[in-house]
CSV table of C-alpha atoms in Angstrom, one decimal:
chain,number,residue,atom,x,y,z
S,292,UNK,CA,-11.9,-23.6,-10.1
S,293,UNK,CA,-9.4,-23.1,-7.2
S,294,UNK,CA,-5.8,-22.3,-8.3
S,295,UNK,CA,-3.2,-24.7,-8.1
S,296,UNK,CA,-0.6,-23.4,-5.9
S,297,UNK,CA,1.7,-26.2,-6.2
S,298,UNK,CA,4.6,-26.3,-9.0
S,299,UNK,CA,5.7,-29.1,-11.1
S,300,UNK,CA,9.4,-28.7,-9.9
S,301,UNK,CA,8.2,-29.2,-6.0
S,302,UNK,CA,7.8,-25.3,-5.1
S,303,UNK,CA,4.7,-23.7,-3.6
S,304,UNK,CA,3.7,-20.5,-4.2
S,305,UNK,CA,2.0,-18.3,-1.7
S,306,UNK,CA,-0.7,-16.3,-3.4
S,307,UNK,CA,-2.6,-13.1,-2.5
S,308,UNK,CA,-6.2,-12.3,-4.0
S,309,UNK,CA,-5.3,-15.1,-6.5
S,310,UNK,CA,-2.0,-13.7,-7.6
S,311,UNK,CA,1.5,-15.8,-7.3
S,312,UNK,CA,3.8,-14.0,-4.7
S,313,UNK,CA,6.6,-15.9,-3.3
S,314,UNK,CA,8.1,-19.0,-4.7
S,315,UNK,CA,9.0,-21.5,-1.6
S,316,UNK,CA,11.2,-24.4,-2.2
S,317,UNK,CA,10.3,-27.8,0.4
S,318,UNK,CA,14.0,-28.7,-0.3
S,319,UNK,CA,15.1,-25.3,1.4
S,320,UNK,CA,14.7,-26.2,4.8
S,321,UNK,CA,17.5,-23.8,6.0
S,322,UNK,CA,15.3,-20.8,5.2
S,323,UNK,CA,12.6,-21.6,7.9
S,324,UNK,CA,14.2,-19.7,10.8
S,325,UNK,CA,14.1,-16.9,8.8
S,326,UNK,CA,10.1,-17.5,7.9
S,327,UNK,CA,9.6,-18.5,11.5
S,328,UNK,CA,11.8,-16.1,13.6
S,329,UNK,CA,12.6,-17.1,17.0
S,330,UNK,CA,11.4,-14.9,20.1
S,331,UNK,CA,14.1,-12.0,20.4
S,332,UNK,CA,16.4,-13.2,23.1
S,333,UNK,CA,17.5,-9.8,24.6
S,334,UNK,CA,14.4,-7.5,25.8
S,335,UNK,CA,14.4,-4.3,27.0
S,336,UNK,CA,13.0,-3.5,30.5
S,337,UNK,CA,11.5,-0.3,30.7
S,338,UNK,CA,10.5,2.3,33.7
S,339,UNK,CA,8.0,5.1,33.0
S,340,UNK,CA,6.4,7.7,35.1
S,341,UNK,CA,2.8,7.3,34.9
S,342,UNK,CA,1.7,10.7,36.5
S,343,UNK,CA,3.0,14.2,35.9
S,344,UNK,CA,6.7,13.1,36.7
S,345,UNK,CA,8.4,13.3,40.0
S,346,UNK,CA,7.2,9.7,40.9
S,347,UNK,CA,10.4,8.7,42.0
S,348,UNK,CA,11.8,6.7,38.8
S,349,UNK,CA,15.3,7.3,39.6
S,350,UNK,CA,15.1,5.2,42.5
S,351,UNK,CA,13.0,2.2,40.6
S,352,UNK,CA,16.1,2.4,38.2
S,353,UNK,CA,18.7,2.4,40.7
S,354,UNK,CA,17.3,-0.6,42.1
S,355,UNK,CA,16.8,-2.5,38.7
S,356,UNK,CA,20.2,-1.1,37.6
S,357,UNK,CA,21.9,-3.0,40.1
S,358,UNK,CA,22.3,-6.2,38.1
S,359,UNK,CA,21.7,-4.3,34.8
S,360,UNK,CA,24.4,-4.4,31.9
S,361,UNK,CA,23.5,-1.3,29.9
S,362,UNK,CA,21.1,1.4,31.2
S,363,UNK,CA,19.7,3.8,28.7
S,364,UNK,CA,18.2,7.3,28.5
S,365,UNK,CA,15.9,7.7,25.4
S,366,UNK,CA,14.5,11.4,25.5
S,367,UNK,CA,14.2,14.7,27.1
S,368,UNK,CA,17.2,16.5,28.5
S,369,UNK,CA,18.4,18.0,31.4
S,370,UNK,CA,14.9,19.5,32.3
S,371,UNK,CA,14.3,15.9,33.8
S,372,UNK,CA,15.4,15.5,37.4
S,373,UNK,CA,15.8,11.9,39.3
S,374,UNK,CA,17.3,11.5,42.9
S,375,UNK,CA,19.2,8.5,43.9
S,376,UNK,CA,20.1,7.9,47.5
S,377,UNK,CA,23.2,5.2,48.1
S,378,UNK,CA,24.9,4.6,51.2
S,379,UNK,CA,23.5,8.0,52.6
S,380,UNK,CA,24.6,10.2,49.7
S,381,UNK,CA,22.3,11.9,47.6
S,382,UNK,CA,22.7,12.1,43.9
S,383,UNK,CA,20.8,14.6,41.7
S,384,UNK,CA,20.9,13.3,38.0
S,385,UNK,CA,19.3,15.2,35.0
S,386,UNK,CA,21.0,13.9,31.9
S,387,UNK,CA,23.3,11.1,33.0
S,388,UNK,CA,21.2,7.6,33.4
S,389,UNK,CA,20.8,6.8,36.7
S,390,UNK,CA,22.3,3.6,36.3
S,391,UNK,CA,25.7,5.2,36.1
S,392,UNK,CA,26.1,4.8,39.3
S,393,UNK,CA,26.5,0.7,38.6
S,394,UNK,CA,30.2,0.5,38.1
S,395,UNK,CA,29.7,-3.0,36.3
S,396,UNK,CA,26.9,-1.5,33.7
S,397,UNK,CA,27.4,1.0,30.6
S,398,UNK,CA,25.3,3.9,30.5
S,399,UNK,CA,23.8,5.0,27.3
S,400,UNK,CA,22.5,8.3,26.2
S,401,UNK,CA,20.1,7.5,23.1
S,402,UNK,CA,19.6,10.0,19.7
S,403,UNK,CA,16.4,10.8,21.1
S,404,UNK,CA,17.8,13.0,24.1
S,405,UNK,CA,18.8,16.5,23.3
S,406,UNK,CA,21.9,17.3,25.2
S,407,UNK,CA,23.5,20.4,26.6
S,408,UNK,CA,27.0,19.7,27.1
S,409,UNK,CA,28.0,22.0,30.1
S,410,UNK,CA,25.0,20.9,31.6
S,411,UNK,CA,26.1,17.3,31.4
S,412,UNK,CA,29.7,17.6,32.4
S,413,UNK,CA,28.8,20.0,35.5
S,414,UNK,CA,26.5,17.6,36.3
S,415,UNK,CA,28.7,14.7,36.4
S,416,UNK,CA,31.5,16.9,38.4
S,417,UNK,CA,29.0,18.1,40.9
S,418,UNK,CA,27.8,14.4,41.8
S,419,UNK,CA,31.4,13.0,41.7
S,420,UNK,CA,32.2,15.7,44.4
S,421,UNK,CA,29.2,13.8,46.8
S,422,UNK,CA,30.5,10.5,47.0
S,423,UNK,CA,32.5,7.8,45.2
S,424,UNK,CA,29.5,6.7,43.3
S,425,UNK,CA,30.4,8.4,39.7
S,426,UNK,CA,34.1,7.3,40.0
S,427,UNK,CA,35.2,6.5,36.5
S,428,UNK,CA,31.8,7.6,34.9
S,429,UNK,CA,33.4,8.8,31.4
S,430,UNK,CA,34.8,5.2,30.9
S,431,UNK,CA,31.2,4.0,31.2
S,432,UNK,CA,28.9,6.2,29.3
S,433,UNK,CA,28.3,6.2,25.8
S,434,UNK,CA,26.3,8.9,23.7
S,435,UNK,CA,24.7,8.1,20.4
S,436,UNK,CA,26.2,10.2,17.6
S,437,UNK,CA,22.4,11.2,16.3
S,438,UNK,CA,21.7,12.9,19.7
S,439,UNK,CA,20.6,16.5,19.1
S,440,UNK,CA,22.5,19.5,20.8
S,441,UNK,CA,21.0,22.1,23.4
S,442,UNK,CA,23.1,25.2,22.7
S,443,UNK,CA,23.4,28.2,25.4
S,444,UNK,CA,21.0,30.6,22.9
S,445,UNK,CA,18.4,27.7,23.1
S,446,UNK,CA,18.2,28.2,26.8
S,447,UNK,CA,18.0,31.9,26.4
S,448,UNK,CA,15.2,31.4,23.8
S,449,UNK,CA,13.4,29.4,25.9
S,450,UNK,CA,13.4,32.2,28.8
S,451,UNK,CA,12.0,34.6,26.3
S,452,UNK,CA,9.6,32.7,24.9
S,453,UNK,CA,8.2,32.0,28.5
S,454,UNK,CA,7.9,35.9,28.9
S,455,UNK,CA,6.0,36.5,25.5
S,456,UNK,CA,3.3,34.0,26.5
S,457,UNK,CA,3.1,35.6,29.9
S,458,UNK,CA,2.8,39.0,28.2
S,459,UNK,CA,0.4,37.9,25.5
S,460,UNK,CA,-2.0,35.5,27.1
S,461,UNK,CA,-1.1,36.2,30.9
S,462,UNK,CA,-0.1,32.3,30.9
S,463,UNK,CA,3.1,30.7,30.3
S,464,UNK,CA,4.0,26.8,30.0
S,465,UNK,CA,6.1,26.9,33.2
S,466,UNK,CA,9.1,25.1,31.4
S,467,UNK,CA,12.2,24.6,33.1
S,468,UNK,CA,13.9,27.3,30.9
S,469,UNK,CA,16.5,24.8,29.9
S,470,UNK,CA,16.1,25.1,26.4
S,471,UNK,CA,14.8,21.7,25.7
S,472,UNK,CA,11.5,22.8,23.6
S,473,UNK,CA,13.7,25.0,21.3
S,474,UNK,CA,16.4,22.4,20.8
S,475,UNK,CA,13.5,20.0,19.7
S,476,UNK,CA,12.2,22.8,17.2
S,477,UNK,CA,15.6,23.1,15.7
S,478,UNK,CA,15.2,19.4,15.4
S,479,UNK,CA,11.8,19.2,13.8
S,480,UNK,CA,12.9,22.4,11.3
S,481,UNK,CA,15.7,20.1,10.4
S,482,UNK,CA,18.3,22.9,10.9
S,483,UNK,CA,19.4,21.4,14.6
S,484,UNK,CA,23.0,20.3,14.9
S,485,UNK,CA,23.9,16.9,16.2
S,486,UNK,CA,26.7,15.1,18.3
S,487,UNK,CA,27.8,13.9,15.1
S,488,UNK,CA,28.4,17.2,13.7
S,489,UNK,CA,30.3,18.3,16.7
S,490,UNK,CA,33.1,15.5,16.6
S,491,UNK,CA,33.5,15.6,12.7
S,492,UNK,CA,34.7,18.5,11.0
S,493,UNK,CA,34.6,21.5,13.1
S,494,UNK,CA,35.0,24.4,10.7
S,495,UNK,CA,31.8,22.6,9.0
S,496,UNK,CA,30.2,22.5,12.4
S,497,UNK,CA,31.2,26.2,13.1
S,498,UNK,CA,29.5,27.1,9.7
S,499,UNK,CA,26.4,25.7,10.5
S,500,UNK,CA,26.2,26.9,13.9
S,501,UNK,CA,26.7,30.5,13.0
S,502,UNK,CA,23.7,30.1,10.5
S,503,UNK,CA,21.5,28.5,13.4
S,504,UNK,CA,22.5,31.3,15.5
S,505,UNK,CA,21.9,34.0,13.3
S,506,UNK,CA,18.3,31.9,12.5
S,507,UNK,CA,17.2,32.8,16.1
S,508,UNK,CA,18.7,36.3,16.3
S,509,UNK,CA,16.3,37.1,13.3
S,510,UNK,CA,13.4,35.5,15.1
S,511,UNK,CA,14.4,37.4,18.3
S,512,UNK,CA,15.9,40.8,17.9
S,513,UNK,CA,16.5,41.2,21.5
S,514,UNK,CA,18.6,37.6,21.9
S,515,UNK,CA,22.0,38.0,23.0
S,516,UNK,CA,24.4,35.2,21.5
S,517,UNK,CA,28.2,35.6,22.1
S,518,UNK,CA,29.0,33.3,19.1
S,519,UNK,CA,32.8,33.4,19.3
S,520,UNK,CA,32.8,32.6,23.2
S,521,UNK,CA,30.3,29.6,22.7
S,522,UNK,CA,32.1,28.3,19.6
S,523,UNK,CA,35.5,28.1,21.6
S,524,UNK,CA,33.6,26.6,24.4
S,525,UNK,CA,32.1,23.8,22.1
S,526,UNK,CA,35.6,22.8,20.8
S,527,UNK,CA,36.8,22.2,24.2
S,528,UNK,CA,33.8,19.8,24.9
S,529,UNK,CA,34.2,18.2,21.7
S,530,UNK,CA,37.7,16.7,22.6
S,531,UNK,CA,36.1,15.6,25.9
S,532,UNK,CA,33.1,14.3,24.2
S,533,UNK,CA,34.7,12.2,21.1
S,534,UNK,CA,35.8,9.1,23.4
S,535,UNK,CA,32.2,8.6,24.7
S,536,UNK,CA,30.4,8.8,21.1
S,537,UNK,CA,29.2,5.8,19.5
S,538,UNK,CA,27.2,4.8,16.5
S,539,UNK,CA,23.7,4.8,18.8
S,540,UNK,CA,22.0,2.3,16.0
S,541,UNK,CA,24.7,0.0,16.2
S,542,UNK,CA,25.3,0.1,19.8
S,543,UNK,CA,22.0,-1.1,20.5
S,544,UNK,CA,21.6,-3.6,17.7
S,545,UNK,CA,24.7,-5.4,19.0
S,546,UNK,CA,23.2,-5.3,22.6
S,547,UNK,CA,19.8,-6.5,21.3
S,548,UNK,CA,21.0,-9.3,19.2
S,549,UNK,CA,24.3,-10.5,21.2
S,550,UNK,CA,24.8,-12.5,23.8
S,551,UNK,CA,22.2,-12.7,26.9
S,552,UNK,CA,22.0,-9.2,28.4
S,553,UNK,CA,19.9,-7.3,30.8
S,554,UNK,CA,18.8,-3.9,29.2
S,555,UNK,CA,17.2,-1.3,31.5
S,556,UNK,CA,15.4,1.6,29.7
S,557,UNK,CA,14.8,5.0,32.1
S,558,UNK,CA,12.1,7.1,30.7
S,559,UNK,CA,12.5,11.0,31.7
S,560,UNK,CA,9.4,13.1,32.6
S,561,UNK,CA,6.2,11.1,32.4
S,562,UNK,CA,3.1,10.1,30.4
S,563,UNK,CA,0.9,13.2,31.1
S,564,UNK,CA,4.0,15.1,29.7
S,565,UNK,CA,4.3,13.5,26.6
S,566,UNK,CA,3.9,15.7,23.7
S,567,UNK,CA,1.4,13.7,22.1
S,568,UNK,CA,-0.6,11.8,24.7
S,569,UNK,CA,0.0,14.5,27.4
S,570,UNK,CA,-2.0,17.5,29.1
S,571,UNK,CA,-1.1,19.7,25.8
S,572,UNK,CA,-0.1,22.4,25.6
S,573,UNK,CA,1.3,22.0,29.2
S,574,UNK,CA,3.7,19.2,28.4
S,575,UNK,CA,7.2,18.4,27.4
S,576,UNK,CA,8.9,18.5,23.9
S,577,UNK,CA,9.4,14.8,23.4
S,578,UNK,CA,7.8,11.2,23.7
S,579,UNK,CA,7.7,10.0,27.2
S,580,UNK,CA,5.4,7.1,27.0
S,581,UNK,CA,6.6,3.7,25.7
S,582,UNK,CA,6.7,4.6,21.7
S,583,UNK,CA,9.6,6.9,22.9
S,584,UNK,CA,11.7,4.0,23.5
S,585,UNK,CA,11.7,2.8,20.1
S,586,UNK,CA,12.2,5.8,18.3
S,587,UNK,CA,14.9,7.4,20.8
S,588,UNK,CA,16.9,4.3,20.9
S,589,UNK,CA,16.4,2.6,17.7
S,590,UNK,CA,14.6,-0.5,19.3
S,591,UNK,CA,12.4,-2.6,17.4
S,592,UNK,CA,8.7,-3.2,19.0
S,593,UNK,CA,9.6,-6.7,19.2
S,594,UNK,CA,12.3,-6.2,21.8
S,595,UNK,CA,10.2,-4.3,24.2
S,596,UNK,CA,9.6,-6.5,27.4
S,597,UNK,CA,8.3,-5.3,30.6
S,598,UNK,CA,7.1,-2.3,31.4
S,599,UNK,CA,6.9,-0.8,34.8
S,600,UNK,CA,5.0,2.3,35.6
S,601,UNK,CA,6.0,4.5,38.5
S,602,UNK,CA,3.3,6.0,40.5
S,603,UNK,CA,3.2,8.1,43.2
S,604,UNK,CA,1.0,7.3,46.2
S,605,UNK,CA,-0.6,10.6,45.7
S,606,UNK,CA,-0.4,13.0,42.7
S,607,UNK,CA,2.0,16.2,41.9
S,608,UNK,CA,2.5,18.6,39.6
S,609,UNK,CA,5.2,21.1,38.8
S,610,UNK,CA,4.2,24.3,36.8
S,611,UNK,CA,1.0,25.4,35.6
S,612,UNK,CA,-1.9,23.4,34.0
S,613,UNK,CA,-5.2,21.4,35.0
S,614,UNK,CA,-4.9,19.3,37.8
S,615,UNK,CA,-8.3,17.7,38.9
S,616,UNK,CA,-7.4,16.1,42.1
S,617,UNK,CA,-5.3,19.0,43.4
S,618,UNK,CA,-5.5,20.1,47.1
S,619,UNK,CA,-4.8,23.7,47.5
S,620,UNK,CA,-5.6,23.4,51.2
S,621,UNK,CA,-4.2,21.8,54.5
S,622,UNK,CA,-3.9,18.6,53.0
S,623,UNK,CA,-1.8,19.8,49.7
S,624,UNK,CA,0.6,21.2,52.4
S,625,UNK,CA,1.1,18.5,54.2
S,626,UNK,CA,1.9,16.2,51.4
S,627,UNK,CA,4.1,19.1,50.0
S,628,UNK,CA,5.9,19.6,53.6
S,629,UNK,CA,6.3,15.6,54.2
S,630,UNK,CA,7.4,14.5,50.7
S,631,UNK,CA,9.7,17.5,50.2
S,632,UNK,CA,8.3,18.3,47.1
S,633,UNK,CA,10.4,20.8,45.4
S,634,UNK,CA,11.6,20.0,41.6
S,635,UNK,CA,14.9,18.7,41.6
S,636,UNK,CA,15.8,20.5,38.3
S,637,UNK,CA,14.3,24.2,39.1
S,638,UNK,CA,13.5,23.8,42.9
S,639,UNK,CA,10.1,24.8,42.6
S,640,UNK,CA,7.2,23.9,44.9
S,641,UNK,CA,5.3,20.9,43.5
S,642,UNK,CA,1.5,21.1,43.7
S,643,UNK,CA,0.1,18.1,45.7
S,644,UNK,CA,-3.3,16.1,45.3
S,645,UNK,CA,-4.9,13.0,45.8
S,646,UNK,CA,-4.2,9.9,43.9
S,647,UNK,CA,-6.0,10.2,40.4
S,648,UNK,CA,-6.3,6.8,39.2
S,649,UNK,CA,-8.4,8.0,36.3
S,650,UNK,CA,-5.1,9.8,35.1
S,651,UNK,CA,-3.3,6.4,36.0
S,652,UNK,CA,-5.5,4.3,34.1
S,653,UNK,CA,-5.3,6.2,31.1
S,654,UNK,CA,-1.2,6.0,31.3
S,655,UNK,CA,-1.6,2.4,31.2
S,656,UNK,CA,-3.9,2.6,28.3
S,657,UNK,CA,-0.8,4.0,26.2
S,658,UNK,CA,2.0,2.1,27.8
S,659,UNK,CA,0.2,-1.3,28.7
S,660,UNK,CA,2.3,-1.4,32.2
S,661,UNK,CA,3.4,-4.9,33.3
S,662,UNK,CA,3.5,-4.0,36.8
S,663,UNK,CA,3.7,-0.7,38.9
S,664,UNK,CA,6.2,0.6,41.3
S,665,UNK,CA,4.0,2.6,44.1
S,666,UNK,CA,6.2,5.0,45.6
S,667,UNK,CA,6.3,7.5,48.8
S,668,UNK,CA,3.7,5.8,50.4
S,669,UNK,CA,5.2,6.7,53.9
S,670,UNK,CA,4.2,10.4,53.1
S,671,UNK,CA,0.6,9.1,53.6
S,672,UNK,CA,1.4,7.7,57.6
S,673,UNK,CA,-0.3,10.7,59.2
S,674,UNK,CA,-3.6,10.6,57.4
S,675,UNK,CA,-6.7,9.2,59.0
S,676,UNK,CA,-8.6,9.6,55.8
S,677,UNK,CA,-7.3,9.2,52.4
S,678,UNK,CA,-9.3,10.0,49.0
S,679,UNK,CA,-8.4,8.4,45.7
S,680,UNK,CA,-9.8,9.9,42.5
S,681,UNK,CA,-12.0,7.1,40.5
S,682,UNK,CA,-14.1,9.0,38.0
S,683,UNK,CA,-14.6,12.4,36.3
S,684,UNK,CA,-18.0,14.1,35.2
S,685,UNK,CA,-18.4,17.2,33.4
S,686,UNK,CA,-21.5,19.1,33.7
S,687,UNK,CA,-23.1,16.2,35.6
S,688,UNK,CA,-22.4,13.8,32.9
S,689,UNK,CA,-19.4,10.6,33.4
S,690,UNK,CA,-16.6,10.9,31.3
S,691,UNK,CA,-15.5,7.5,29.7
S,692,UNK,CA,-12.3,8.4,29.5
S,693,UNK,CA,-9.3,11.2,30.1
S,694,UNK,CA,-10.1,14.1,28.1
S,695,UNK,CA,-7.9,15.6,25.4
S,696,UNK,CA,-9.1,19.2,25.6
S,697,UNK,CA,-7.8,21.1,28.5
S,698,UNK,CA,-10.7,23.3,28.7
S,699,UNK,CA,-12.6,20.2,29.8
S,700,UNK,CA,-10.1,18.9,32.1
S,701,UNK,CA,-10.4,22.1,34.1
S,702,UNK,CA,-14.0,21.6,34.5
S,703,UNK,CA,-14.2,18.2,35.5
S,704,UNK,CA,-15.6,17.1,39.0
S,705,UNK,CA,-13.6,14.1,40.4
S,706,UNK,CA,-15.7,11.1,42.1
S,707,UNK,CA,-13.6,10.2,45.0
S,708,UNK,CA,-13.4,6.7,46.8
S,709,UNK,CA,-12.6,7.4,50.7
S,710,UNK,CA,-10.4,5.3,52.4
S,711,UNK,CA,-9.4,4.4,56.2
S,712,UNK,CA,-5.9,5.7,56.6
S,713,UNK,CA,-3.3,3.8,58.7
S,714,UNK,CA,-1.7,6.3,61.2
S,715,UNK,CA,1.4,5.0,62.1
S,716,UNK,CA,4.9,5.0,60.1
S,717,UNK,CA,5.8,2.6,57.2
S,718,UNK,CA,9.2,3.6,57.2
S,719,UNK,CA,10.6,0.5,58.7
S,720,UNK,CA,8.7,-1.9,56.7
S,721,UNK,CA,10.8,-4.1,54.7
S,722,UNK,CA,8.1,-6.5,53.4
S,723,UNK,CA,4.3,-6.5,52.7
S,724,UNK,CA,3.5,-8.2,55.8
S,725,UNK,CA,5.0,-5.4,57.9
S,726,UNK,CA,2.5,-2.7,56.2
S,727,UNK,CA,-0.7,-1.7,58.4
S,728,UNK,CA,-3.6,-3.4,57.2
S,729,UNK,CA,-5.0,-0.2,55.9
S,730,UNK,CA,-1.9,0.6,53.8
S,731,UNK,CA,-2.2,-2.9,52.3
S,732,UNK,CA,-5.9,-2.1,51.5
S,733,UNK,CA,-4.8,1.0,49.8
S,734,UNK,CA,-2.2,-1.1,47.8
S,735,UNK,CA,-5.0,-3.8,46.5
S,736,UNK,CA,-7.4,-1.1,45.7
S,737,UNK,CA,-4.9,0.6,43.7
S,738,UNK,CA,-4.3,-2.7,41.9
S,739,UNK,CA,-8.1,-3.8,41.7
S,740,UNK,CA,-8.9,-0.4,40.0
S,741,UNK,CA,-6.1,-0.4,37.4
S,742,UNK,CA,-5.9,-4.4,37.1
S,743,UNK,CA,-2.5,-4.2,36.9
S,744,UNK,CA,-0.1,-5.6,39.8
S,745,UNK,CA,2.1,-3.6,42.4
S,746,UNK,CA,5.6,-5.0,42.2
S,747,UNK,CA,7.0,-2.4,44.7
S,748,UNK,CA,6.1,-0.1,47.2
S,749,UNK,CA,8.4,2.8,48.4
S,750,UNK,CA,8.4,3.6,51.9
S,751,UNK,CA,11.6,5.7,52.4
S,752,UNK,CA,14.4,7.1,50.5
S,753,UNK,CA,16.8,4.4,50.2
S,754,UNK,CA,17.3,1.7,48.4
S,755,UNK,CA,16.2,-0.7,51.4
S,756,UNK,CA,13.3,1.3,51.5
S,757,UNK,CA,11.6,-0.3,48.1
S,758,UNK,CA,9.5,-3.6,49.3
S,759,UNK,CA,9.4,-6.1,46.6
S,760,UNK,CA,5.9,-7.8,46.2
S,761,UNK,CA,6.3,-10.0,43.6
């Protein structure tokens, strides 16, 4: 016999496996909004790299940041490099969100970011000398009190570790040597120091700093750390930092639940460099896929709105690691020279190859892109024939998905689709109809393969060179 879930006083009980769970009163209609919450008013728009980085995220963020109220960085450190060109001035950002150029918006560095303070202030000073874009940057930058600090000895350890890898196995990871990995290691080992420690009681911070420095000196006997000099430097930075520091969780909560705001999140690095989903071990030390937005900013998943993947019209990679569509030939040299493919952070020459849609489709599986920004299409202007990677095989057998094992990835044979090039300049195009028919066909081929719409197409370095399709 079914249990009667109606009580004599007019209350209902919700049951689970026949057991009473919650009493609900029909008379208390005021709680209905709690049981049936409205859709969140403010959602964050996310811009993420869909390859191995260097896709041109900074330009897309700069475009969207023009009318954003808040622009956020959620992970990574000054190992990331974003270039933005405004009014003919080229700005290079590593820690500062690209949106800092918008004087009407607030830039926020979340708790998932690891911050090298000398790098932060040097970056701001160098860019301020280039043009007026950064004028008043300190008045519109907020930094989470929970963000971890990268110390000078973290950077030194990064270099030592790379040297050891080279000596031991003949292959390093190709890190930027900016101390990001060692800083995240300290964070995971629970002996790292955060911004809130630095701007609080400095004597307590100093004691913890000495312990951490001693820990690394024990691990690396040849490591030279000038403890006194770095502490003096950090004491000075603490004073400059203090006005910028805020409770990051409360800051984001107010932004998400308060009056209507446009909130933009700028990812660093890219999907194939994600610590969990990337081409491990040749990855960065943080989650640069969409999950990093939640953990790196304190954003509940229900507040994630549109997720835009930035895809370069070909593929590049800095450093070592498997690269199935790499062209170590004249084609690769042409892409490298025309695209000026040098790392913003390290100046290293980027390896270049054909667009790999197997890789981008995998990035879409992880991130769920709402749409794509296709950048640097103009670099392909001189090619009469363009290839696109559409499938992988190993030992003659097709792979259903992107392999997790890097030994397997190095063995894949790529199946290419060959498309006709357009052999004319696209740099002057300002709408889709201005593009040559074969360039339009290239874009539609990407959309059809990924089943994701292309929202923007980049044909140059400036803001004006981003063609909007949707």
